[in-house]
């Protein structure tokens, strides 16, 4: 049963301007800049913020010498305000789509591996059926993508749920996992060696994903578990063209799924080192928000993604 106090707050105190201001305060950390972004005067923004804090009986932002910072309560309101505004944007988009046929915008987030295979194949199939649907694709780490999904900035994500606290808000449809291999340039000094040791590999230059990614954490744990210092010479990037150029022009090493490296392996530019890292990533899948009605365009994107995933990764292989 809904809490009557919450119902009174939403119906009697909350206005769209409050939601917009909360989102802009979260983005800018400044009442002045948030007011400008929300088309408000600074006194009006301060008044709206005061109204919210008075209605809730909690402090939403700490006033700092230079700007403001959200309290724990403020972080909750910012996230929920973003999701509420995204819902209204989606409602407007859905009405427009129903008036003019299937069109509109779909925002998809994806981790690196499916960005080169599953996602573009699904987009091509969607566009063959609904050419007027505009698709935006963001490639990033699962953590950042899921944060954006929860805030309503993305319609669906192909990635992993790393924050168990957020799992209740999300729906996860598993696709497949990612065994990783060590990839180097053709002619690399270590290529063809069958007696490689982790100690030798630790002394190589490495291309790594950013801190906080699952692969980075597992590679670090692998070296530390063997009493080794993680590689000192590193480059951080998720951009596959950059990775390929770095590899072909140096003796650096990278851990990648073979699916990502296959085009370069087939042309003979890169090769696989005969060393088993014994690292398998957690299964990635299609992530959507529970209790959220997707727009017709986004619903079609989701259906297409499921269709392509079922063809690429039959259930017997998706383990």
PDB file of N, CA and C in Angstrom, residues 46 85 197:
ATOM      1  N   UNK A  46      17.507  28.667  -5.346  1.00  0.00           N
ATOM      2  CA  UNK A  46      17.718  28.491  -3.901  1.00  0.00           C
ATOM      3  C   UNK A  46      16.390  28.284  -3.182  1.00  0.00           C
ATOM      4  N   UNK A  85      12.247  12.277 -15.034  1.00  0.00           N
ATOM      5  CA  UNK A  85      12.264  13.118 -16.233  1.00  0.00           C
ATOM      6  C   UNK A  85      12.434  12.266 -17.486  1.00  0.00           C
ATOM      7  N   UNK A 197      56.387 -17.682 -18.766  1.00  0.00           N
ATOM      8  CA  UNK A 197      56.019 -17.617 -17.352  1.00  0.00           C
ATOM      9  C   UNK A 197      55.339 -16.277 -17.078  1.00  0.00           C
TER      10      UNK A 197
END
